DNA sequence: CGCAGTGTTGAAGCATATCAACTTGGGTGG
DNA sequence: CCACCCAAGTTGATATGCTTCAACACTGCG
């Protein structure tokens, strides 16, 4: 089922039953990946794009010295490499942070959609452009926010993105990452991430036990993060 | 004339004469901005997108404490806010780093193109997706590279992007930014940028005098930057 | 039971910010 | 034409943030 994808898209624009049908036929094939497995290899030229249906995945690059930077996190309902339909060659890898179930969208089928379904094409285009907006927000957080603020920002963002696809419970959500993986998101060391996390716990804005984050005080968390959700485009309007 | 835009697009894919005509008719209106002026305001809902035809512009966000982070640099031939066609609301501002000449592409016209010109639509989509690829590369540089490496990376990237639109002379190009502006690109302090720059000069990989950068040793510069141009998609293939 | 992955802690050293002063060069008004 | 001014660049000193190294605690699992 491509439910999460539909929840994701319908948060931003109306999608007709016909368009939903087209997507269902596009994304017939399924695959499963275990945690730590690459969903997409850097340098590959995939003939299909991948929609995450279950789990959490990350785009990443590894540098010469072996350090890794995660450039994006993806949740159910996200295309993890729709841009590959345009770029052809993957300039980064995508790895599962958890066991992942995905759907595959053939590039031939996508091309056909771009020829016959202009509105649906714009919606798909939109979803790549929202990726870009998130990238920009991450750049701002990395460049000009404190690590504490950056971490708070990531939590705020993940909460809202997971809420869209119905993966939150109250103010809690599953965050089955290790601290090392989170450090690779922020671009800091494991030790420093650990200490930064503790400052947020000490401020009583969140807890993170049993791989589950609970936001205890959204307003304070958002204030620490200087979080403004505009960039997530959680607004349904004609595109 | 939209020459730089055509050079930009034709580097990535074949563009027919008909498509060029369509773009010419789309981008009829011109505007001029002086250095330091906003081309696009954060929070605005523009009814057109902006192609930079002359000059250098930057996307940026300003935080509560007044610090600024530049999230992208744009050169002639770049759409600075094509994503606004999809996102509707600008989540960041765009400012001219130099006097800028731009062309305006009406969103109504873009919508029409998306209905009638699928191939051209894919090319425009591609250009937003390349923006995203550049964002990711910046995230990697900010998170996991040394400031020296990051700065070298910016120089390598700008050189290749300017070469595409014929704005280089040999191994030199105009870089009419102040060090303060460059510091806002890297997300570091002005003082530290200055000292980082000097390490590159000491390594004799580049000079920067009279607002002109000359790359004295590309191989060393690229090695310091760990620069791999794949992400710029400087490859002409059918999209 | 022991092992491996994960989380936590403290200490030492390097990287970067901040503050403050000084230099340089081009532009402008007296 | 000179004196001045201002923006941009440069430099050194000090303080803070962050990394690295190393050790130890906890937990789930074979």
Short mmCIF file of C-alpha atoms (C1' of nucleotides) in Angstrom, two decimals:
data_model
loop_
_atom_site.label_atom_id
_atom_site.label_comp_id
_atom_site.label_asym_id
_atom_site.label_seq_id
_atom_site.Cartn_x
_atom_site.Cartn_y
_atom_site.Cartn_z
CA UNK A 1 0.00 0.00 0.00
CA UNK A 2 1.20 3.48 -0.80
CA UNK A 3 -0.90 5.13 1.93
CA UNK A 4 1.95 7.10 3.47
CA UNK A 5 2.89 8.56 0.09
CA UNK A 6 -0.70 9.67 -0.44
CA UNK A 7 -0.83 11.23 3.04
CA UNK A 8 2.39 13.04 2.23
CA UNK A 9 1.19 14.39 -1.13
CA UNK A 10 -2.35 15.19 -0.01
CA UNK A 11 -0.96 17.37 2.79
CA UNK A 12 0.33 19.68 0.06
CA UNK A 13 -2.26 19.51 -2.72
CA UNK A 14 -5.41 17.80 -3.86
CA UNK A 15 -4.74 14.49 -5.58
CA UNK A 16 -7.54 13.03 -7.71
CA UNK A 17 -8.61 9.38 -7.59
CA UNK A 18 -7.30 9.02 -11.11
CA UNK A 19 -3.90 10.36 -10.11
CA UNK A 20 -3.84 8.02 -7.13
CA UNK A 21 -4.55 5.13 -9.51
CA UNK A 22 -1.71 6.22 -11.76
CA UNK A 23 0.64 6.25 -8.79
CA UNK A 24 -0.55 2.86 -7.60
CA UNK A 25 0.15 1.36 -11.00
CA UNK A 26 3.51 3.13 -11.10
CA UNK A 27 4.59 1.79 -7.73
CA UNK A 28 3.70 -1.88 -7.88
CA UNK A 29 6.99 -3.48 -7.01
CA UNK A 30 8.03 -3.84 -3.37
CA UNK A 31 11.34 -4.50 -1.67
CA UNK A 32 12.53 -4.98 1.89
CA UNK A 33 15.84 -3.89 3.35
CA UNK A 34 17.37 -4.58 6.73
CA UNK A 35 18.82 -1.90 8.96
CA UNK A 36 22.23 -0.72 7.77
CA UNK A 37 21.67 -1.95 4.24
CA UNK A 38 22.03 0.44 1.29
CA UNK A 39 18.75 1.15 -0.48
CA UNK A 40 20.65 2.97 -3.21
CA UNK A 41 24.38 3.00 -3.94
CA UNK A 42 26.38 6.13 -4.57
CA UNK A 43 27.43 6.32 -8.21
CA UNK A 44 24.69 3.97 -9.41
CA UNK A 45 22.32 4.84 -12.25
CA UNK A 46 19.01 3.41 -11.07
CA UNK A 47 16.22 2.83 -13.57
CA UNK A 48 13.61 3.42 -10.86
CA UNK A 49 13.06 5.71 -7.90
CA UNK A 50 12.36 4.51 -4.38
CA UNK A 51 9.45 5.47 -2.11
CA UNK A 52 9.88 4.68 1.53
CA UNK A 53 6.75 2.95 2.85
CA UNK A 54 7.99 1.87 6.25
CA UNK A 55 11.06 2.73 8.32
CA UNK A 56 13.59 5.55 8.34
CA UNK A 57 16.34 6.03 5.76
CA UNK A 58 19.20 8.48 5.35
CA UNK A 59 21.05 9.99 2.42
CA UNK A 60 24.76 10.19 3.12
CA UNK A 61 28.24 10.73 1.82
CA UNK A 62 31.44 9.23 3.17
CA UNK A 63 34.68 11.25 3.00
CA UNK A 64 38.25 10.09 2.45
CA UNK A 65 39.02 9.92 6.17
CA UNK A 66 36.02 7.66 6.68
CA UNK A 67 33.77 10.23 8.35
CA UNK A 68 30.17 10.28 7.25
CA UNK A 69 27.72 13.12 6.79
CA UNK A 70 24.00 12.45 6.58
CA UNK A 71 22.40 15.02 4.27
CA UNK A 72 18.76 14.02 4.68
CA UNK A 73 16.51 11.81 6.76
CA UNK A 74 13.49 10.16 5.19
CA UNK A 75 10.33 8.79 6.74
CA UNK A 76 7.45 6.74 5.37
CA UNK A 77 5.84 8.49 2.41
CA UNK A 78 9.05 10.15 1.20
CA UNK A 79 10.67 9.54 -2.15
CA UNK A 80 14.29 8.97 -1.18
CA UNK A 81 15.71 9.46 -4.69
CA UNK A 82 13.07 10.93 -6.95
CA UNK A 83 15.74 13.38 -8.07
CA UNK A 84 17.56 10.46 -9.68
CA UNK A 85 14.84 10.50 -12.34
CA UNK A 86 16.38 13.80 -13.46
CA UNK A 87 19.99 13.46 -12.35
CA UNK A 88 20.44 9.92 -13.68
CA UNK A 89 23.56 9.31 -11.56
CA UNK A 90 23.29 9.05 -7.75
CA UNK A 91 25.78 11.46 -6.21
CA UNK A 92 25.22 9.96 -2.74
CA UNK A 93 24.07 6.74 -1.11
CA UNK A 94 20.87 5.99 0.78
CA UNK A 95 20.98 3.67 3.78
CA UNK A 96 18.24 2.21 5.96
CA UNK A 97 18.45 3.36 9.58
CA UNK A 98 15.84 0.71 10.42
CA UNK A 99 14.42 -2.21 8.50
CA UNK A 100 12.72 -0.57 5.52
CA UNK A 101 9.92 -1.45 3.17
CA UNK A 102 9.97 0.46 -0.11
CA UNK A 103 8.05 0.76 -3.35
CA UNK A 104 9.79 1.12 -6.70
CA UNK A 105 8.72 3.66 -9.32
CA UNK A 106 10.05 2.87 -12.77
CA UNK A 107 11.66 5.84 -14.51
CA UNK A 108 9.93 4.91 -17.76
CA UNK A 109 6.62 5.20 -15.95
CA UNK A 110 7.64 8.52 -14.42
CA UNK A 111 8.55 9.81 -17.84
CA UNK A 112 5.15 8.80 -19.15
CA UNK A 113 3.50 10.64 -16.24
CA UNK A 114 5.49 13.75 -17.15
CA UNK A 115 4.05 13.48 -20.68
CA UNK A 116 0.42 12.84 -19.79
CA UNK A 117 -0.22 14.04 -16.22
CA UNK A 118 0.94 17.61 -15.85
CA UNK A 119 -0.68 18.18 -12.47
CA UNK A 120 0.70 14.98 -10.98
CA UNK A 121 4.08 15.91 -12.45
CA UNK A 122 3.96 19.22 -10.62
CA UNK A 123 3.16 17.40 -7.39
CA UNK A 124 6.17 15.12 -7.85
CA UNK A 125 8.30 18.12 -8.75
CA UNK A 126 7.00 19.76 -5.58
CA UNK A 127 8.18 16.89 -3.45
CA UNK A 128 11.75 17.24 -4.77
CA UNK A 129 11.57 20.96 -4.16
CA UNK A 130 10.48 20.45 -0.54
CA UNK A 131 13.55 18.25 -0.14
CA UNK A 132 15.56 21.25 -1.25
CA UNK A 133 13.82 23.52 1.25
CA UNK A 134 14.72 21.09 4.02
CA UNK A 135 18.32 21.02 2.83
CA UNK A 136 18.46 24.82 3.09
CA UNK A 137 17.06 24.77 6.59
CA UNK A 138 19.73 22.25 7.57
CA UNK A 139 22.43 24.47 6.11
CA UNK A 140 21.20 27.37 8.23
CA UNK A 141 21.15 25.19 11.33
CA UNK A 142 24.65 23.83 10.67
CA UNK A 143 26.14 27.19 9.87
CA UNK A 144 24.60 29.61 12.30
CA UNK A 145 22.82 27.82 15.12
CA UNK A 146 24.23 26.35 18.30
CA UNK A 147 24.40 22.55 18.34
CA UNK A 148 21.67 22.54 20.94
CA UNK A 149 19.44 24.62 18.71
CA UNK A 150 20.30 22.44 15.72
CA UNK A 151 19.39 19.27 17.56
CA UNK A 152 16.13 20.80 18.77
CA UNK A 153 15.39 21.77 15.19
CA UNK A 154 15.85 18.24 13.93
CA UNK A 155 13.43 16.96 16.58
CA UNK A 156 10.79 19.59 15.71
CA UNK A 157 11.10 18.80 12.01
CA UNK A 158 10.92 15.05 12.42
CA UNK A 159 7.90 15.35 14.67
CA UNK A 160 5.92 17.35 12.11
CA UNK A 161 6.99 15.19 9.19
CA UNK A 162 6.04 12.02 11.04
CA UNK A 163 2.74 13.52 12.11
CA UNK A 164 1.81 14.02 8.45
CA UNK A 165 2.09 10.29 7.84
CA UNK A 166 0.40 9.38 11.11
CA UNK A 167 3.54 8.05 12.76
CA UNK A 168 3.24 10.04 15.99
CA UNK A 169 1.37 9.24 19.21
CA UNK A 170 0.48 12.39 21.09
CA UNK A 171 3.76 14.24 21.44
CA UNK A 172 5.86 11.07 21.01
CA UNK A 173 7.43 9.36 18.03
CA UNK A 174 9.77 6.45 17.45
CA UNK A 175 13.35 7.55 16.78
CA UNK A 176 15.25 4.28 16.39
CA UNK A 177 18.61 5.88 15.57
CA UNK A 178 21.81 5.49 17.56
CA UNK A 179 23.52 8.58 18.92
CA UNK A 180 26.33 7.95 16.45
CA UNK A 181 23.86 8.20 13.57
CA UNK A 182 22.38 11.40 14.98
CA UNK A 183 25.90 12.81 15.31
CA UNK A 184 26.37 12.14 11.59
CA UNK A 185 23.22 14.15 10.94
CA UNK A 186 24.45 17.16 12.92
CA UNK A 187 28.02 16.81 11.69
CA UNK A 188 29.48 16.65 15.22
CA UNK A 189 31.26 14.03 17.29
CA UNK A 190 29.40 11.32 19.18
CA UNK A 191 30.62 12.62 22.52
CA UNK A 192 29.49 16.14 21.81
CA UNK A 193 26.12 14.96 20.57
CA UNK A 194 25.65 13.07 23.81
CA UNK A 195 26.41 16.13 25.88
CA UNK A 196 24.22 18.37 23.72
CA UNK A 197 21.34 15.93 24.11
CA UNK A 198 21.72 16.11 27.85
CA UNK A 199 21.30 19.87 27.85
CA UNK A 200 17.93 19.41 26.15
CA UNK A 201 16.97 16.78 28.71
CA UNK A 202 18.09 19.07 31.51
CA UNK A 203 15.85 21.80 30.09
CA UNK A 204 13.01 19.27 30.32
CA UNK A 205 11.91 19.89 26.74
CA UNK A 206 12.20 16.26 25.69
CA UNK A 207 12.95 12.70 26.74
CA UNK A 208 14.38 9.94 24.57
CA UNK A 209 14.07 6.49 26.06
CA UNK A 210 13.40 3.13 24.48
CA UNK A 211 14.04 4.59 21.02
CA UNK A 212 11.05 6.87 21.55
CA UNK A 213 11.24 10.66 21.73
CA UNK A 214 8.61 12.50 23.75
CA UNK A 215 8.39 16.25 23.42
CA UNK A 216 7.58 17.53 26.90
CA UNK A 217 7.37 21.19 25.98
CA UNK A 218 6.84 22.05 22.33
CA UNK A 219 6.93 25.81 22.78
CA UNK A 220 10.27 25.82 24.56
CA UNK A 221 11.71 23.28 22.13
CA UNK A 222 10.62 25.34 19.13
CA UNK A 223 11.99 28.48 20.75
CA UNK A 224 15.35 26.85 21.38
CA UNK A 225 15.34 25.61 17.78
CA UNK A 226 14.12 28.93 16.36
CA UNK A 227 11.78 26.63 14.46
CA UNK A 228 9.47 28.05 11.78
CA UNK A 229 7.64 25.26 9.89
CA UNK A 230 6.95 27.36 6.78
CA UNK A 231 9.66 25.54 4.84
CA UNK A 232 7.92 22.17 5.27
CA UNK A 233 4.99 23.44 3.20
CA UNK A 234 2.36 21.73 5.31
CA UNK A 235 -0.28 23.69 3.46
CA UNK A 236 -2.73 22.25 0.98
CA UNK A 237 -3.00 24.55 -2.03
CA UNK A 238 -3.28 24.21 -5.81
CA UNK A 239 0.15 23.72 -7.35
CA UNK B 1 19.05 38.08 -23.91
CA UNK B 2 18.73 34.79 -22.05
CA UNK B 3 22.01 33.43 -23.41
CA UNK B 4 23.43 32.42 -20.01
CA UNK B 5 20.27 30.45 -19.20
CA UNK B 6 20.56 28.60 -22.50
CA UNK B 7 24.25 27.84 -21.87
CA UNK B 8 23.28 26.54 -18.45
CA UNK B 9 20.48 24.29 -19.72
CA UNK B 10 22.29 23.10 -22.85
CA UNK B 11 25.17 21.88 -20.69
CA UNK B 12 22.75 19.32 -19.23
CA UNK B 13 20.46 18.37 -22.12
CA UNK B 14 19.56 19.16 -25.71
CA UNK B 15 17.15 22.10 -25.98
CA UNK B 16 15.29 22.50 -29.26
CA UNK B 17 14.88 25.82 -31.08
CA UNK B 18 11.18 25.62 -30.34
CA UNK B 19 11.85 25.21 -26.61
CA UNK B 20 14.28 28.11 -26.71
CA UNK B 21 11.56 30.23 -28.31
CA UNK B 22 9.12 29.23 -25.60
CA UNK B 23 11.61 30.29 -22.95
CA UNK B 24 12.32 33.56 -24.71
CA UNK B 25 8.63 34.39 -24.77
CA UNK B 26 8.31 33.31 -21.13
CA UNK B 27 11.15 35.53 -19.97
CA UNK B 28 10.46 38.85 -21.65
CA UNK B 29 10.46 41.20 -18.71
CA UNK B 30 13.75 42.53 -17.35
CA UNK B 31 14.72 44.16 -14.08
CA UNK B 32 17.89 45.62 -12.60
CA UNK B 33 18.97 45.52 -8.96
CA UNK B 34 21.84 47.23 -7.23
CA UNK B 35 24.29 45.41 -4.95
CA UNK B 36 22.82 44.69 -1.54
CA UNK B 37 19.25 44.98 -2.79
CA UNK B 38 16.79 42.13 -2.27
CA UNK B 39 15.75 40.42 -5.50
CA UNK B 40 13.13 38.44 -3.61
CA UNK B 41 11.83 38.95 -0.08
CA UNK B 42 11.47 36.19 2.47
CA UNK B 43 7.80 35.43 3.08
CA UNK B 44 6.65 36.90 -0.23
CA UNK B 45 4.45 34.98 -2.68
CA UNK B 46 5.87 35.99 -6.06
CA UNK B 47 3.79 35.47 -9.20
CA UNK B 48 6.94 35.00 -11.26
CA UNK B 49 10.33 33.36 -10.95
CA UNK B 50 13.64 35.14 -11.45
CA UNK B 51 16.48 34.17 -13.80
CA UNK B 52 19.79 35.80 -13.08
CA UNK B 53 21.26 37.15 -16.33
CA UNK B 54 24.16 39.19 -14.97
CA UNK B 55 25.82 39.38 -11.56
CA UNK B 56 25.94 37.18 -8.49
CA UNK B 57 23.10 36.67 -6.04
CA UNK B 58 22.70 34.76 -2.78
CA UNK B 59 19.84 33.02 -1.01
CA UNK B 60 19.97 33.68 2.70
CA UNK B 61 18.24 33.54 6.04
CA UNK B 62 18.75 35.86 8.99
CA UNK B 63 18.43 34.50 12.53
CA UNK B 64 17.10 36.16 15.67
CA UNK B 65 20.54 37.27 16.84
CA UNK B 66 21.13 38.99 13.51
CA UNK B 67 23.58 36.47 12.09
CA UNK B 68 23.10 35.50 8.48
CA UNK B 69 23.58 32.21 6.66
CA UNK B 70 23.85 32.11 2.90
CA UNK B 71 22.35 28.85 1.61
CA UNK B 72 23.16 29.23 -2.07
CA UNK B 73 25.13 31.36 -4.49
CA UNK B 74 23.80 32.04 -7.96
CA UNK B 75 25.53 33.10 -11.13
CA UNK B 76 24.30 34.21 -14.54
CA UNK B 77 22.03 31.58 -16.09
CA UNK B 78 20.64 30.33 -12.77
CA UNK B 79 17.02 30.49 -11.73
CA UNK B 80 17.25 31.93 -8.22
CA UNK B 81 13.72 30.98 -7.17
CA UNK B 82 12.23 28.57 -9.68
CA UNK B 83 11.19 26.47 -6.69
CA UNK B 84 8.77 29.27 -5.75
CA UNK B 85 6.66 28.13 -8.70
CA UNK B 86 5.95 25.02 -6.62
CA UNK B 87 6.36 26.28 -3.07
CA UNK B 88 4.34 29.47 -3.58
CA UNK B 89 5.76 31.10 -0.43
CA UNK B 90 9.44 32.12 -0.27
CA UNK B 91 10.98 30.62 2.85
CA UNK B 92 14.16 32.70 2.39
CA UNK B 93 15.31 35.94 0.78
CA UNK B 94 17.54 36.46 -2.26
CA UNK B 95 19.98 39.37 -2.30
CA UNK B 96 22.28 40.73 -5.00
CA UNK B 97 25.96 40.44 -4.10
CA UNK B 98 26.70 42.67 -7.10
CA UNK B 99 24.51 44.78 -9.35
CA UNK B 100 22.22 42.23 -11.00
CA UNK B 101 20.23 42.03 -14.19
CA UNK B 102 17.39 39.51 -14.13
CA UNK B 103 14.63 38.15 -16.32
CA UNK B 104 11.17 37.39 -14.98
CA UNK B 105 9.28 34.19 -15.79
CA UNK B 106 5.57 34.44 -15.05
CA UNK B 107 4.19 31.51 -13.06
CA UNK B 108 1.15 31.37 -15.34
CA UNK B 109 3.51 30.87 -18.25
CA UNK B 110 5.44 28.21 -16.37
CA UNK B 111 2.22 26.40 -15.62
CA UNK B 112 1.34 26.44 -19.30
CA UNK B 113 4.75 25.01 -20.13
CA UNK B 114 4.13 22.21 -17.63
CA UNK B 115 0.89 21.41 -19.51
CA UNK B 116 2.23 21.53 -23.06
CA UNK B 117 6.02 21.05 -23.00
CA UNK B 118 6.88 17.92 -21.03
CA UNK B 119 10.52 17.81 -22.07
CA UNK B 120 11.12 21.46 -21.25
CA UNK B 121 9.32 20.89 -17.96
CA UNK B 122 11.74 18.09 -17.13
CA UNK B 123 14.65 20.40 -17.90
CA UNK B 124 13.28 23.05 -15.54
CA UNK B 125 12.63 20.38 -12.93
CA UNK B 126 16.22 19.26 -13.44
CA UNK B 127 17.54 22.70 -12.67
CA UNK B 128 15.75 22.75 -9.31
CA UNK B 129 17.07 19.29 -8.59
CA UNK B 130 20.65 20.36 -9.32
CA UNK B 131 20.13 23.14 -6.79
CA UNK B 132 19.29 20.41 -4.30
CA UNK B 133 22.42 18.44 -5.20
CA UNK B 134 24.51 21.54 -4.53
CA UNK B 135 22.77 22.03 -1.19
CA UNK B 136 23.70 18.47 -0.20
CA UNK B 137 27.31 19.02 -1.15
CA UNK B 138 27.35 22.15 1.00
CA UNK B 139 25.91 20.20 3.93
CA UNK B 140 28.70 17.66 3.62
CA UNK B 141 31.30 20.42 3.48
CA UNK B 142 29.84 22.22 6.49
CA UNK B 143 29.46 19.10 8.55
CA UNK B 144 32.53 17.02 7.89
CA UNK B 145 35.21 19.02 6.10
CA UNK B 146 37.78 21.39 7.53
CA UNK B 147 37.09 25.07 6.88
CA UNK B 148 40.07 25.12 4.54
CA UNK B 149 38.64 22.23 2.57
CA UNK B 150 35.20 23.82 2.57
CA UNK B 151 36.53 27.10 1.22
CA UNK B 152 38.53 25.31 -1.45
CA UNK B 153 35.35 23.44 -2.39
CA UNK B 154 33.39 26.66 -2.87
CA UNK B 155 36.11 27.98 -5.16
CA UNK B 156 36.19 24.79 -7.26
CA UNK B 157 32.41 24.79 -7.57
CA UNK B 158 32.12 28.45 -8.52
CA UNK B 159 34.86 28.08 -11.11
CA UNK B 160 33.08 25.24 -12.90
CA UNK B 161 29.67 26.87 -12.68
CA UNK B 162 31.01 30.14 -14.06
CA UNK B 163 32.89 28.31 -16.82
CA UNK B 164 29.58 26.85 -18.05
CA UNK B 165 28.24 30.34 -18.66
CA UNK B 166 31.51 31.62 -20.10
CA UNK B 167 32.35 33.86 -17.15
CA UNK B 168 35.91 32.59 -16.61
CA UNK B 169 39.18 33.72 -18.21
CA UNK B 170 41.73 30.96 -18.18
CA UNK B 171 41.89 29.86 -14.55
CA UNK B 172 40.53 33.18 -13.26
CA UNK B 173 37.07 34.48 -12.46
CA UNK B 174 35.58 37.58 -10.86
CA UNK B 175 34.56 37.04 -7.24
CA UNK B 176 33.27 40.44 -6.16
CA UNK B 177 32.23 39.37 -2.65
CA UNK B 178 33.56 40.76 0.60
CA UNK B 179 35.18 38.40 3.09
CA UNK B 180 32.22 39.00 5.38
CA UNK B 181 29.86 37.69 2.70
CA UNK B 182 32.07 34.65 2.13
CA UNK B 183 32.07 34.03 5.88
CA UNK B 184 28.25 33.95 5.73
CA UNK B 185 28.53 31.29 3.04
CA UNK B 186 30.81 29.08 5.13
CA UNK B 187 28.98 29.81 8.36
CA UNK B 188 32.12 30.98 10.17
CA UNK B 189 33.35 34.28 11.58
CA UNK B 190 34.96 36.92 9.42
CA UNK B 191 38.26 36.64 11.30
CA UNK B 192 38.42 32.91 10.88
CA UNK B 193 37.55 33.13 7.20
CA UNK B 194 40.40 35.57 6.72
CA UNK B 195 42.85 33.22 8.39
CA UNK B 196 41.54 30.21 6.47
CA UNK B 197 41.93 32.08 3.21
CA UNK B 198 45.53 32.78 4.05
CA UNK B 199 46.30 29.10 4.46
CA UNK B 200 45.11 28.55 0.88
CA UNK B 201 47.25 31.44 -0.30
CA UNK B 202 50.23 30.06 1.61
CA UNK B 203 49.71 26.73 -0.14
CA UNK B 204 49.92 28.67 -3.41
CA UNK B 205 46.76 27.09 -4.78
CA UNK B 206 45.00 30.39 -5.42
CA UNK B 207 45.25 34.19 -5.32
CA UNK B 208 42.38 36.63 -4.80
CA UNK B 209 43.24 40.20 -5.66
CA UNK B 210 41.19 42.96 -7.22
CA UNK B 211 38.01 40.93 -6.70
CA UNK B 212 39.43 38.30 -9.04
CA UNK B 213 40.28 34.74 -8.04
CA UNK B 214 43.00 32.93 -9.94
CA UNK B 215 43.42 29.21 -9.39
CA UNK B 216 47.16 28.58 -9.48
CA UNK B 217 47.01 24.83 -9.00
CA UNK B 218 43.73 23.12 -9.76
CA UNK B 219 44.84 19.64 -8.80
CA UNK B 220 46.03 20.65 -5.34
CA UNK B 221 42.96 22.81 -4.80
CA UNK B 222 40.63 19.98 -5.78
CA UNK B 223 42.55 17.59 -3.57
CA UNK B 224 42.32 19.91 -0.58
CA UNK B 225 38.59 20.30 -1.29
CA UNK B 226 38.03 16.60 -1.93
CA UNK B 227 36.15 17.96 -4.93
CA UNK B 228 34.19 15.58 -7.17
CA UNK B 229 32.15 17.49 -9.77
CA UNK B 230 29.61 14.69 -10.37
CA UNK B 231 26.96 16.52 -8.37
CA UNK B 232 27.03 19.51 -10.74
CA UNK B 233 25.75 17.29 -13.54
CA UNK B 234 27.90 18.90 -16.20
CA UNK B 235 26.91 16.11 -18.56
CA UNK B 236 24.63 16.48 -21.55
CA UNK B 237 22.20 13.59 -21.68
CA UNK B 238 18.52 13.01 -22.49
CA UNK B 239 16.39 13.79 -19.44
"C1'" DC C 1 28.49 -16.37 31.28
"C1'" DG C 2 30.68 -13.47 28.28
"C1'" DC C 3 30.54 -10.50 24.43
"C1'" DA C 4 29.33 -6.61 21.47
"C1'" DG C 5 26.89 -2.57 20.67
"C1'" DT C 6 25.33 1.51 22.84
"C1'" DG C 7 25.40 5.14 26.12
"C1'" DT C 8 27.95 8.05 29.55
"C1'" DT C 9 31.77 10.50 31.68
"C1'" DG C 10 36.25 13.22 32.41
"C1'" DA C 11 40.51 15.20 30.77
"C1'" DA C 12 43.48 17.26 27.41
"C1'" DG C 13 44.22 19.57 23.13
"C1'" DC C 14 42.81 21.79 18.90
"C1'" DA C 15 39.46 24.84 16.30
"C1'" DT C 16 36.76 28.71 16.14
"C1'" DA C 17 34.51 32.89 18.12
"C1'" DT C 18 34.92 37.28 20.02
"C1'" DC C 19 37.05 41.54 21.00
"C1'" DA C 20 39.99 45.11 19.87
"C1'" DA C 21 43.40 47.42 17.40
"C1'" DC C 22 45.72 48.62 13.33
"C1'" DT C 23 46.43 48.96 8.03
"C1'" DT C 24 45.18 49.92 3.46
"C1'" DG C 25 42.99 52.05 -0.45
"C1'" DG C 26 39.52 54.62 -2.80
"C1'" DG C 27 36.26 58.29 -2.57
"C1'" DT C 28 34.90 62.78 -1.15
"C1'" DG C 29 34.61 67.38 0.50
"C1'" DG C 30 37.13 71.44 2.07
"C1'" DC D 1 45.33 68.81 -4.01
"C1'" DC D 2 45.30 67.43 0.36
"C1'" DA D 3 42.97 65.76 4.49
"C1'" DC D 4 39.90 62.97 5.97
"C1'" DC D 5 36.76 59.16 6.18
"C1'" DC D 6 34.89 54.76 5.66
"C1'" DA D 7 34.71 50.15 4.14
"C1'" DA D 8 37.49 46.26 3.74
"C1'" DG D 9 41.23 43.59 5.10
"C1'" DT D 10 44.64 41.99 8.63
"C1'" DT D 11 46.54 40.77 13.12
"C1'" DG D 12 47.03 39.18 18.07
"C1'" DA D 13 45.01 37.84 22.50
"C1'" DT D 14 41.70 35.54 25.13
"C1'" DA D 15 37.64 32.64 25.86
"C1'" DT D 16 34.57 29.06 24.48
"C1'" DG D 17 33.12 25.07 21.75
"C1'" DC D 18 34.19 20.85 20.02
"C1'" DT D 19 37.16 16.71 19.13
"C1'" DT D 20 39.72 13.03 20.56
"C1'" DC D 21 41.13 9.59 23.63
"C1'" DA D 22 40.24 6.54 27.15
"C1'" DA D 23 37.64 4.41 30.52
"C1'" DC D 24 33.51 2.50 32.44
"C1'" DA D 25 28.30 1.18 32.76
"C1'" DC D 26 24.40 -0.90 30.83
"C1'" DT D 27 21.75 -4.00 28.03
"C1'" DG D 28 20.33 -7.66 24.94
"C1'" DC D 29 21.81 -11.76 23.03
"C1'" DG D 30 24.42 -16.03 21.74
#
